[in-house]
Amino acid sequence: MGSTSIWQADTAFQDFPKLQESKKTEVCIVGAGLTGITAAYLLSKQGMKVILLEADHVLSGVTGHTSAKITAQHGLIYSELIETIGKEKARKYYQAMQETMEFIKNEITENHIDCNFEEQDAFLYTDDASYLSQLEKEFEAYKSLNIPGELSSEMPLQIPSKQALKMPRQAQFHPLKYLQFMLDEAIKNGTEVYEQTVAMKLEYNRQKAVITKDDHRVSCDYLIAATHFPYIDHQGLYFAKMYADQSYVVSGKWSGEYPGGMYINVENPTRSIRTATLNNKDVYLLVGGENHRSGENMDEKLCYDNLKVFAKEQFELTDISYQWSAQDFTTLDKMPYIGPITDDDPSIFVATGYRKWGMTNGTLAAKIISDTILEKEENPYKDLFSPARFASKPMLKNLFNFNMEVATELLKGKLSFPSSKEIEELELDEAAITTIKGARVGLYKDKEENVYALDTTCTHLGCEVNWNSADKTWDCPCHGSRYHYNGDVMAGPAKEPLRKVSLDD
């Protein structure tokens, strides 16, 4: 994860203890992000006993690094869904997002949550003539599915654009202030929260038990893996059915005239634009984009630099106060996996693959899973997002393509020639991949001249990690695992740290 986001800078959460003993509960939720906290809130409201585990700090992961758009406009998705899963299911996808948006709005209104909620129109736009036909096709999909929309050659924000597709009455908010209310309520309802508690595996005896890194057990009737990547796979093979993307945001205080709206283009490089209010008074401009596959061998600092150049050229924004990055997963059919991890065990749930639209998809996941556990009337979207779905030809094609790219990255890493850089040649805050005693080793020298030497072989399936110069992490190009510069796991599917290499003769 990148540097502190604007949301984290504006919100202070209490510290929660580390789990120090074994526990029993009805529901164990692993992952204290939007999905985990919302599920804890919904379940605890109905009197269920919940334990919420977080490997780092509450809301330190993807939710804390979002652009926080509450919208059903998820890129050029509806024309594609009509072709891949049919009009009826595409309409159902939109309805699910609409109902989720209404749920968020109602929670904010009924509970008077001060989270800078604002209704805004959302715009897909392009300044590339070759994408005009795709926007027009998406507009036709809107009309076919009865989605309110308007295609125009102009949009309120005066930046280079040839055409824009508006979806009216979407929204934006401060996600951490919203979730702070839900977390506080869940705790009032009896939810126990533990930070710095890493879930490692799941064991079965007479009851399921989550085993932590410190060998404590949380026995439970239901388990929700609300982590960025499911920390358990359980034959679901999720690592083979998703790929990881990295994206970036820069933000600074802005005194210009903003016409309202949330904007994202459809061509590359991606540019996402919205405003946010900090301290309930200062307006900040958020410019995001520069998406790329996680772990690519590239200079990630350039991604921030490119966004800063765009912000300066289009908005005369030069004072960048915050910059951060986030990783997200895309599934075979671009819809999230929500529900039982496999058909064989309906009491273990996963929620993943939000494709950067986590505010709606993550909330929807919490709703579907909590409805299932509470045995409410069958959630109408349960089957649509079921992780067990695997029917369409595009999904089969994407499965092949995903894993061909993995195989390519695996071979590329094994056959690459590391630099011949010596430790003494490293500058402060610099990393390099070199060879030591015939082995591929990643070196990093911090600002205090401490040197970290690691085996660059990912502990998940053996691909070779690359250095992320912006976030100071080692990232795997195969399945998106991320490691701290000291080798500790930051994001799965890997569970074990990179092996430390001794520099002693």
Coordinates of C-alpha atoms in Angstrom, one line a residue:
M1 CA 0.0 0.0 0.0
G2 CA 1.2 3.5 -0.7
S3 CA 1.5 6.5 1.5
T4 CA -1.2 7.9 3.8
S5 CA -4.4 8.7 2.0
I6 CA -6.5 11.8 2.4
W7 CA -9.1 9.7 4.2
Q8 CA -6.6 8.3 6.7
A9 CA -5.1 11.7 7.4
D10 CA -8.6 13.0 8.3
T11 CA -9.7 10.1 10.6
A12 CA -8.3 8.8 13.8
F13 CA -9.3 5.2 14.8
Q14 CA -8.7 3.8 18.3
D15 CA -6.1 1.1 18.6
F16 CA -7.4 -2.4 19.2
P17 CA -5.6 -5.2 21.0
K18 CA -3.8 -8.1 19.5
L19 CA -5.5 -11.4 20.1
Q20 CA -3.7 -13.1 23.0
E21 CA -5.8 -16.2 23.6
S22 CA -8.1 -18.6 21.9
K23 CA -11.8 -17.6 21.5
K24 CA -15.2 -18.9 20.5
T25 CA -17.8 -17.0 18.5
E26 CA -20.7 -17.4 16.0
V27 CA -19.1 -15.5 13.2
C28 CA -15.4 -14.8 12.6
I29 CA -14.6 -12.1 10.1
V30 CA -11.1 -11.9 8.7
G31 CA -10.4 -8.4 7.3
A32 CA -11.4 -5.0 8.9
G33 CA -12.2 -3.1 5.7
L34 CA -15.5 -2.0 4.2
T35 CA -16.9 -5.5 3.7
G36 CA -15.8 -6.9 7.1
I37 CA -17.0 -3.9 9.1
T38 CA -20.3 -3.6 7.3
A39 CA -20.9 -7.4 7.8
A40 CA -20.0 -7.1 11.5
Y41 CA -22.5 -4.1 11.8
L42 CA -25.3 -6.0 10.1
L43 CA -24.8 -9.3 11.9
S44 CA -24.3 -7.8 15.4
K45 CA -27.5 -5.7 15.0
Q46 CA -29.3 -9.0 14.8
G47 CA -27.7 -10.2 18.0
M48 CA -25.0 -12.5 16.5
K49 CA -21.7 -12.8 18.3
V50 CA -18.9 -11.5 16.0
I51 CA -15.1 -11.5 16.2
L52 CA -13.3 -9.2 13.7
L53 CA -9.6 -9.9 13.0
E54 CA -7.3 -7.5 11.2
A55 CA -3.7 -8.4 10.2
D56 CA -2.6 -4.7 10.3
H57 CA -4.7 -1.8 11.6
V58 CA -8.4 -1.3 11.0
L59 CA -9.1 0.2 7.5
S60 CA -5.4 0.3 6.6
G61 CA -5.9 -1.7 3.5
V62 CA -7.7 -1.1 0.2
T63 CA -10.7 0.7 1.7
G64 CA -8.4 3.3 3.2
H65 CA -6.8 3.9 -0.2
T66 CA -10.0 4.1 -2.3
S67 CA -11.2 7.0 -4.4
A68 CA -14.6 6.5 -2.6
K69 CA -17.1 6.8 -5.5
I70 CA -20.5 5.3 -4.8
T71 CA -21.7 4.5 -8.2
A72 CA -23.2 1.9 -10.5
Q73 CA -21.1 3.3 -13.4
H74 CA -18.3 0.8 -13.4
G75 CA -16.5 1.7 -16.6
L76 CA -17.7 0.2 -19.9
I77 CA -19.3 -2.7 -18.2
Y78 CA -23.0 -2.9 -19.3
S79 CA -22.4 -3.5 -23.0
E80 CA -19.9 -6.2 -22.1
L81 CA -22.2 -7.9 -19.6
I82 CA -25.0 -8.0 -22.1
E83 CA -22.7 -9.9 -24.5
T84 CA -21.2 -12.2 -21.9
I85 CA -24.1 -13.0 -19.5
G86 CA -27.2 -11.7 -21.2
K87 CA -29.5 -8.7 -20.8
E88 CA -31.4 -10.1 -17.8
K89 CA -28.3 -10.7 -15.7
A90 CA -26.8 -7.4 -16.8
R91 CA -29.9 -5.6 -15.6
K92 CA -29.7 -7.5 -12.3
Y93 CA -26.1 -6.3 -11.9
Y94 CA -27.3 -2.7 -12.3
Q95 CA -30.2 -3.3 -9.9
A96 CA -27.8 -4.7 -7.3
M97 CA -25.6 -1.6 -7.5
Q98 CA -28.6 0.7 -7.3
E99 CA -30.0 -1.0 -4.2
T100 CA -26.6 -1.0 -2.6
M101 CA -26.3 2.8 -3.2
E102 CA -29.7 3.3 -1.6
F103 CA -28.6 1.2 1.4
I104 CA -25.6 3.4 1.9
K105 CA -27.6 6.6 1.5
N106 CA -30.3 5.4 3.9
E107 CA -27.8 4.4 6.6
I108 CA -26.2 7.8 6.3
T109 CA -29.5 9.6 6.4
E110 CA -31.2 7.6 9.2
N111 CA -28.1 7.6 11.5
H112 CA -27.1 11.2 10.7
I113 CA -23.5 10.1 9.8
D114 CA -21.3 13.0 9.2
C115 CA -19.2 11.7 6.2
N116 CA -19.4 14.4 3.5
F117 CA -22.0 12.5 1.5
E118 CA -22.8 14.3 -1.7
E119 CA -24.9 13.3 -4.7
Q120 CA -22.9 13.8 -7.9
D121 CA -23.4 12.9 -11.5
A122 CA -20.8 10.4 -12.8
F123 CA -19.2 10.7 -16.2
L124 CA -17.4 8.3 -18.5
Y125 CA -15.5 10.3 -21.0
T126 CA -12.9 10.0 -23.8
D127 CA -10.6 12.3 -25.7
D128 CA -9.6 9.5 -28.1
A129 CA -11.7 9.3 -31.3
S130 CA -11.1 5.5 -31.5
Y131 CA -13.2 5.1 -28.3
L132 CA -16.3 7.1 -29.4
S133 CA -17.9 3.9 -30.7
Q134 CA -17.4 2.2 -27.4
L135 CA -19.1 5.0 -25.5
E136 CA -22.0 5.0 -28.0
K137 CA -22.3 1.2 -27.5
E138 CA -22.4 1.6 -23.7
F139 CA -25.1 4.3 -24.1
E140 CA -27.2 1.8 -26.2
A141 CA -26.7 -0.7 -23.3
Y142 CA -28.0 1.9 -20.9
K143 CA -31.1 2.4 -23.0
S144 CA -31.6 -1.3 -23.4
L145 CA -31.4 -1.9 -19.6
N146 CA -33.4 1.3 -18.7
I147 CA -30.4 2.9 -17.0
P148 CA -30.8 6.7 -16.8
G149 CA -28.0 8.2 -18.9
E150 CA -27.1 11.0 -21.4
L151 CA -24.5 11.0 -24.1
S152 CA -23.1 14.4 -25.0
S153 CA -20.1 16.1 -26.7
E154 CA -19.7 18.3 -23.6
M155 CA -19.4 17.8 -19.9
P156 CA -19.3 20.2 -16.9
L157 CA -15.6 19.8 -16.3
Q158 CA -13.6 21.7 -18.8
I159 CA -10.8 19.3 -19.7
P160 CA -10.0 17.8 -23.2
S161 CA -12.9 15.5 -24.1
K162 CA -14.7 14.5 -27.3
Q163 CA -17.6 12.7 -25.7
A164 CA -19.0 11.9 -22.3
L165 CA -21.7 9.5 -20.9
K166 CA -23.4 10.7 -17.8
M167 CA -25.1 8.5 -15.2
P168 CA -27.0 11.0 -12.9
R169 CA -27.4 11.0 -9.2
Q170 CA -24.5 8.9 -8.1
A171 CA -22.5 9.9 -5.0
Q172 CA -19.2 10.3 -3.2
F173 CA -18.4 10.4 0.5
H174 CA -15.7 10.1 3.2
P175 CA -15.5 6.3 3.5
L176 CA -13.6 6.1 6.8
K177 CA -16.0 8.5 8.6
Y178 CA -18.9 6.4 7.4
L179 CA -17.3 3.1 8.5
Q180 CA -16.2 4.6 11.8
F181 CA -19.9 4.9 12.7
M182 CA -20.5 1.3 11.7
L183 CA -17.5 0.0 13.6
D184 CA -18.6 1.9 16.7
E185 CA -22.1 0.5 16.5
A186 CA -20.8 -3.1 15.9
I187 CA -18.6 -2.8 19.1
K188 CA -21.6 -1.5 21.1
N189 CA -23.5 -4.6 19.9
G190 CA -20.8 -6.8 21.3
T191 CA -18.4 -7.3 18.4
E192 CA -14.8 -7.9 19.4
V193 CA -12.0 -6.4 17.3
Y194 CA -8.4 -7.5 17.2
E195 CA -5.6 -5.9 15.2
Q196 CA -2.1 -7.1 14.4
T197 CA -3.7 -10.6 14.3
V198 CA -2.7 -12.5 11.2
A199 CA -5.0 -15.4 10.2
M200 CA -3.0 -18.2 8.7
K201 CA -5.2 -21.2 8.0
L202 CA -8.5 -22.8 8.8
E203 CA -8.8 -26.1 10.7
Y204 CA -11.7 -28.4 11.1
N205 CA -12.6 -30.5 14.1
R206 CA -16.1 -30.5 15.5
Q207 CA -16.1 -26.8 14.7
K208 CA -14.2 -24.6 12.3
A209 CA -11.2 -22.7 13.8
V210 CA -9.2 -19.8 12.4
I211 CA -5.6 -20.3 13.3
T212 CA -3.6 -17.2 13.8
K213 CA 0.1 -16.6 13.2
D214 CA 0.6 -16.8 17.0
D215 CA -1.2 -20.2 17.1
H216 CA -4.4 -18.9 18.8
R217 CA -7.7 -20.3 17.6
V218 CA -11.0 -18.6 16.9
S219 CA -13.6 -21.3 16.8
C220 CA -16.7 -20.3 14.8
D221 CA -19.9 -21.5 13.1
Y222 CA -19.4 -19.1 10.2
L223 CA -16.2 -17.6 8.6
I224 CA -16.1 -14.6 6.4
A225 CA -12.9 -14.0 4.5
A226 CA -13.3 -10.3 3.8
T227 CA -9.6 -9.8 3.0
H228 CA -8.4 -8.3 -0.2
F229 CA -7.5 -11.8 -1.5
P230 CA -9.1 -14.8 0.3
Y231 CA -6.6 -15.8 2.9
I232 CA -7.9 -19.4 2.5
D233 CA -8.4 -20.9 -0.9
H234 CA -10.1 -24.2 0.0
Q235 CA -9.9 -25.6 -3.5
G236 CA -11.5 -22.4 -4.9
L237 CA -8.4 -21.7 -7.0
Y238 CA -9.0 -18.0 -6.7
F239 CA -5.3 -17.2 -7.5
A240 CA -6.0 -18.7 -11.0
K241 CA -9.3 -16.8 -11.5
M242 CA -8.2 -13.2 -10.8
Y243 CA -5.4 -10.8 -11.7
A244 CA -4.2 -7.9 -9.6
D245 CA -4.0 -4.2 -10.8
Q246 CA -2.2 -1.3 -9.2
S247 CA -3.5 2.3 -9.4
Y248 CA -2.4 5.6 -8.0
V249 CA -3.9 8.9 -6.6
V250 CA -2.5 12.3 -6.0
S251 CA -4.3 15.0 -4.1
G252 CA -3.8 18.6 -3.1
K253 CA -5.8 21.6 -1.8
W254 CA -7.6 23.4 -4.6
S255 CA -9.1 26.8 -4.9
G256 CA -10.4 26.6 -8.4
E257 CA -14.0 26.5 -9.5
Y258 CA -15.2 22.9 -9.7
P259 CA -18.5 22.3 -11.6
G260 CA -19.3 19.1 -9.7
G261 CA -19.3 15.5 -10.9
M262 CA -17.1 12.5 -10.8
Y263 CA -15.1 11.7 -13.9
I264 CA -13.1 8.8 -15.3
N265 CA -11.9 8.2 -18.9
V266 CA -12.2 5.0 -20.8
E267 CA -8.8 5.0 -22.6
N268 CA -5.3 4.5 -21.3
P269 CA -3.8 6.0 -19.3
T270 CA -6.7 6.2 -16.9
R271 CA -7.6 9.5 -15.4
S272 CA -10.1 9.6 -12.5
I273 CA -11.2 13.0 -11.0
R274 CA -13.3 14.1 -8.1
T275 CA -13.1 16.5 -5.2
A276 CA -13.2 15.9 -1.4
T277 CA -13.6 18.1 1.6
L278 CA -11.1 17.8 4.4
N279 CA -11.6 19.1 7.9
N280 CA -15.1 20.1 6.8
K281 CA -13.7 23.2 5.0
D282 CA -10.8 22.6 2.7
V283 CA -11.5 21.4 -0.8
Y284 CA -9.0 18.9 -2.3
L285 CA -8.8 17.7 -5.8
L286 CA -8.2 13.9 -6.3
V287 CA -6.6 12.8 -9.6
G288 CA -6.2 9.0 -10.0
G289 CA -5.2 6.5 -12.6
E290 CA -2.1 5.1 -14.2
N291 CA -3.4 1.5 -13.8
H292 CA -1.1 -1.4 -14.5
R293 CA -0.8 -5.1 -13.7
S294 CA 0.8 -5.5 -10.2
G295 CA 4.4 -6.6 -10.1
E296 CA 5.3 -5.4 -13.6
N297 CA 9.0 -4.5 -13.8
M298 CA 8.6 -0.8 -14.1
D299 CA 9.4 2.5 -12.3
E300 CA 6.2 3.1 -10.3
K301 CA 7.4 6.6 -9.3
L302 CA 6.6 7.6 -12.9
C303 CA 2.9 6.8 -12.2
Y304 CA 2.8 9.5 -9.5
D305 CA 4.8 11.9 -11.7
N306 CA 2.4 11.5 -14.6
L307 CA -0.6 12.2 -12.5
K308 CA 1.1 15.3 -11.0
V309 CA 1.8 16.6 -14.5
F310 CA -1.8 16.0 -15.5
A311 CA -3.0 17.8 -12.4
K312 CA -0.7 20.7 -13.1
E313 CA -1.6 21.0 -16.8
Q314 CA -5.4 20.7 -16.4
F315 CA -6.0 22.3 -13.0
E316 CA -2.8 24.3 -12.2
L317 CA -2.5 22.1 -9.1
T318 CA 1.1 22.1 -8.0
D319 CA 0.9 21.6 -4.2
I320 CA 0.4 17.8 -3.8
S321 CA -0.3 17.1 -0.1
Y322 CA -1.1 13.3 -0.4
Q323 CA -0.3 10.5 -2.7
W324 CA -1.2 6.8 -2.4
S325 CA -1.7 3.6 -4.3
A326 CA -4.1 0.7 -4.1
Q327 CA -4.3 -2.8 -5.5
D328 CA -7.4 -4.5 -6.6
F329 CA -8.4 -7.8 -8.3
T330 CA -10.4 -8.4 -11.5
T331 CA -12.2 -11.7 -11.9
L332 CA -12.8 -13.8 -15.1
D333 CA -16.1 -12.0 -15.9
K334 CA -15.4 -8.7 -14.2
M335 CA -18.0 -9.3 -11.5
P336 CA -17.0 -10.0 -7.9
Y337 CA -16.9 -13.4 -6.2
I338 CA -19.4 -13.2 -3.3
G339 CA -20.7 -16.1 -1.3
P340 CA -19.7 -19.6 -0.1
I341 CA -16.1 -20.3 -1.0
T342 CA -17.1 -23.6 -2.6
D343 CA -20.4 -25.4 -3.0
D344 CA -19.3 -28.0 -0.5
D345 CA -19.1 -25.7 2.5
P346 CA -21.9 -23.1 2.7
S347 CA -20.5 -21.7 6.1
I348 CA -17.3 -20.3 4.7
F349 CA -17.7 -17.1 2.7
V350 CA -15.4 -15.0 0.4
A351 CA -15.8 -11.6 -1.0
T352 CA -13.2 -10.5 -3.5
G353 CA -12.6 -9.2 -7.1
Y354 CA -14.2 -5.8 -6.8
R355 CA -12.3 -4.3 -9.8
K356 CA -11.7 -1.0 -8.1
W357 CA -15.4 -0.4 -7.4
G358 CA -15.3 -1.5 -3.8
M359 CA -17.8 1.0 -2.3
T360 CA -20.7 -0.7 -4.0
N361 CA -19.3 -4.2 -4.5
G362 CA -18.0 -4.4 -0.9
T363 CA -21.2 -3.2 0.6
L364 CA -23.2 -5.6 -1.6
A365 CA -20.9 -8.5 -0.4
A366 CA -21.6 -7.7 3.2
K367 CA -25.4 -7.6 2.5
I368 CA -25.4 -10.9 0.6
I369 CA -23.3 -12.8 3.1
S370 CA -25.1 -11.4 6.2
D371 CA -28.5 -12.2 4.6
T372 CA -27.4 -15.8 4.0
I373 CA -26.1 -16.3 7.6
L374 CA -29.2 -14.7 9.1
E375 CA -31.3 -17.0 6.9
K376 CA -33.4 -14.0 5.7
E377 CA -35.5 -14.2 2.5
E378 CA -33.2 -15.4 -0.3
N379 CA -31.0 -12.5 -1.4
P380 CA -32.0 -11.9 -5.1
Y381 CA -28.3 -11.4 -6.1
K382 CA -26.8 -14.4 -4.4
D383 CA -26.6 -16.6 -7.5
L384 CA -25.4 -13.8 -9.8
F385 CA -22.3 -13.2 -7.8
S386 CA -21.7 -16.8 -6.6
P387 CA -18.0 -17.8 -6.6
A388 CA -19.2 -21.1 -8.0
R389 CA -20.3 -19.6 -11.3
F390 CA -18.3 -20.7 -14.3
A391 CA -20.4 -20.9 -17.4
S392 CA -19.6 -18.4 -20.2
K393 CA -17.1 -18.9 -23.0
P394 CA -15.4 -15.5 -22.1
M395 CA -14.7 -16.9 -18.6
L396 CA -13.0 -19.9 -20.1
K397 CA -11.0 -17.7 -22.5
N398 CA -10.0 -15.4 -19.8
L399 CA -9.0 -18.3 -17.5
F400 CA -6.6 -19.4 -20.3
N401 CA -5.3 -15.9 -20.9
F402 CA -4.8 -15.1 -17.2
N403 CA -2.7 -18.2 -16.7
M404 CA -0.8 -17.9 -19.9
E405 CA 0.4 -14.5 -18.6
V406 CA 1.3 -16.1 -15.3
A407 CA 3.3 -18.8 -17.0
T408 CA 5.0 -16.0 -19.1
E409 CA 5.9 -14.0 -16.0
L410 CA 7.2 -17.2 -14.2
L411 CA 9.5 -17.9 -17.1
K412 CA 10.5 -14.3 -17.5
G413 CA 11.5 -14.1 -13.8
K414 CA 13.5 -17.3 -13.9
L415 CA 15.4 -16.4 -17.1
S416 CA 16.0 -12.7 -16.3
F417 CA 19.6 -11.6 -15.7
P418 CA 20.0 -9.6 -12.4
S419 CA 22.2 -6.6 -12.3
S420 CA 25.8 -6.9 -11.1
K421 CA 25.3 -4.1 -8.6
E422 CA 27.3 -4.5 -5.4
I423 CA 25.8 -3.6 -2.0
E424 CA 28.3 -0.8 -1.6
E425 CA 27.0 0.8 -4.8
L426 CA 23.4 1.1 -3.5
E427 CA 22.2 4.6 -2.8
L428 CA 20.1 5.3 0.3
D429 CA 16.5 4.3 -0.3
E430 CA 17.5 2.3 -3.3
A431 CA 16.8 -1.3 -4.3
A432 CA 18.4 -3.7 -6.8
I433 CA 18.2 -7.3 -7.8
T434 CA 21.5 -9.0 -8.0
T435 CA 23.2 -12.4 -7.7
I436 CA 24.7 -13.7 -4.5
K437 CA 26.3 -17.1 -4.4
G438 CA 24.5 -18.0 -7.6
A439 CA 21.0 -17.0 -6.2
R440 CA 18.7 -14.2 -7.3
V441 CA 18.6 -11.7 -4.3
G442 CA 16.7 -8.5 -3.8
L443 CA 18.6 -5.8 -1.9
Y444 CA 17.2 -2.6 -0.3
K445 CA 19.2 0.0 1.6
D446 CA 17.0 2.2 3.8
K447 CA 17.7 5.8 4.7
E448 CA 19.6 4.7 7.9
E449 CA 21.9 2.5 5.7
N450 CA 20.4 -0.7 6.9
V451 CA 20.5 -3.3 4.1
Y452 CA 17.8 -5.9 3.6
A453 CA 18.6 -9.0 1.5
L454 CA 15.8 -11.3 0.4
D455 CA 15.3 -14.3 -1.8
T456 CA 13.1 -12.9 -4.6
T457 CA 11.1 -16.1 -5.1
C458 CA 7.5 -15.5 -4.2
T459 CA 6.4 -18.0 -1.4
H460 CA 3.1 -18.6 -3.1
L461 CA 3.9 -20.4 -6.3
G462 CA 7.5 -19.5 -7.0
C463 CA 7.4 -16.6 -9.4
E464 CA 10.1 -13.9 -9.1
V465 CA 9.0 -10.6 -7.4
N466 CA 10.0 -7.2 -8.6
W467 CA 10.7 -4.0 -6.7
N468 CA 8.0 -1.3 -6.5
S469 CA 9.9 2.0 -6.3
A470 CA 6.9 4.0 -5.3
D471 CA 5.6 1.9 -2.4
K472 CA 9.0 0.3 -1.4
T473 CA 7.5 -3.2 -1.7
W474 CA 8.4 -6.4 -3.5
D475 CA 5.4 -7.3 -5.7
C476 CA 4.7 -10.6 -7.5
P477 CA 3.6 -10.2 -11.2
C478 CA 1.9 -13.6 -11.2
H479 CA -0.8 -13.4 -8.6
G480 CA -0.4 -10.0 -6.9
S481 CA 1.3 -11.0 -3.6
R482 CA 3.0 -8.0 -2.0
Y483 CA 5.9 -8.0 0.5
H484 CA 7.3 -5.3 2.8
Y485 CA 10.9 -4.4 2.0
N486 CA 11.9 -6.5 5.0
G487 CA 10.1 -9.5 3.4
D488 CA 6.9 -9.6 5.5
V489 CA 3.7 -10.4 3.7
M490 CA 1.5 -7.3 3.1
A491 CA -1.1 -8.9 0.7
G492 CA -1.8 -12.5 -0.4
P493 CA -2.2 -15.0 -1.8
A494 CA 1.2 -15.6 -0.2
K495 CA 1.2 -16.4 3.5
E496 CA 4.9 -16.9 4.3
P497 CA 7.5 -14.0 4.1
L498 CA 10.3 -13.9 1.6
R499 CA 13.3 -15.8 2.8
K500 CA 16.1 -13.6 4.3
V501 CA 19.5 -14.0 2.8
S502 CA 22.6 -13.8 4.9
L503 CA 25.2 -11.3 3.7
D504 CA 28.0 -12.8 5.8
D505 CA 30.8 -14.6 4.1

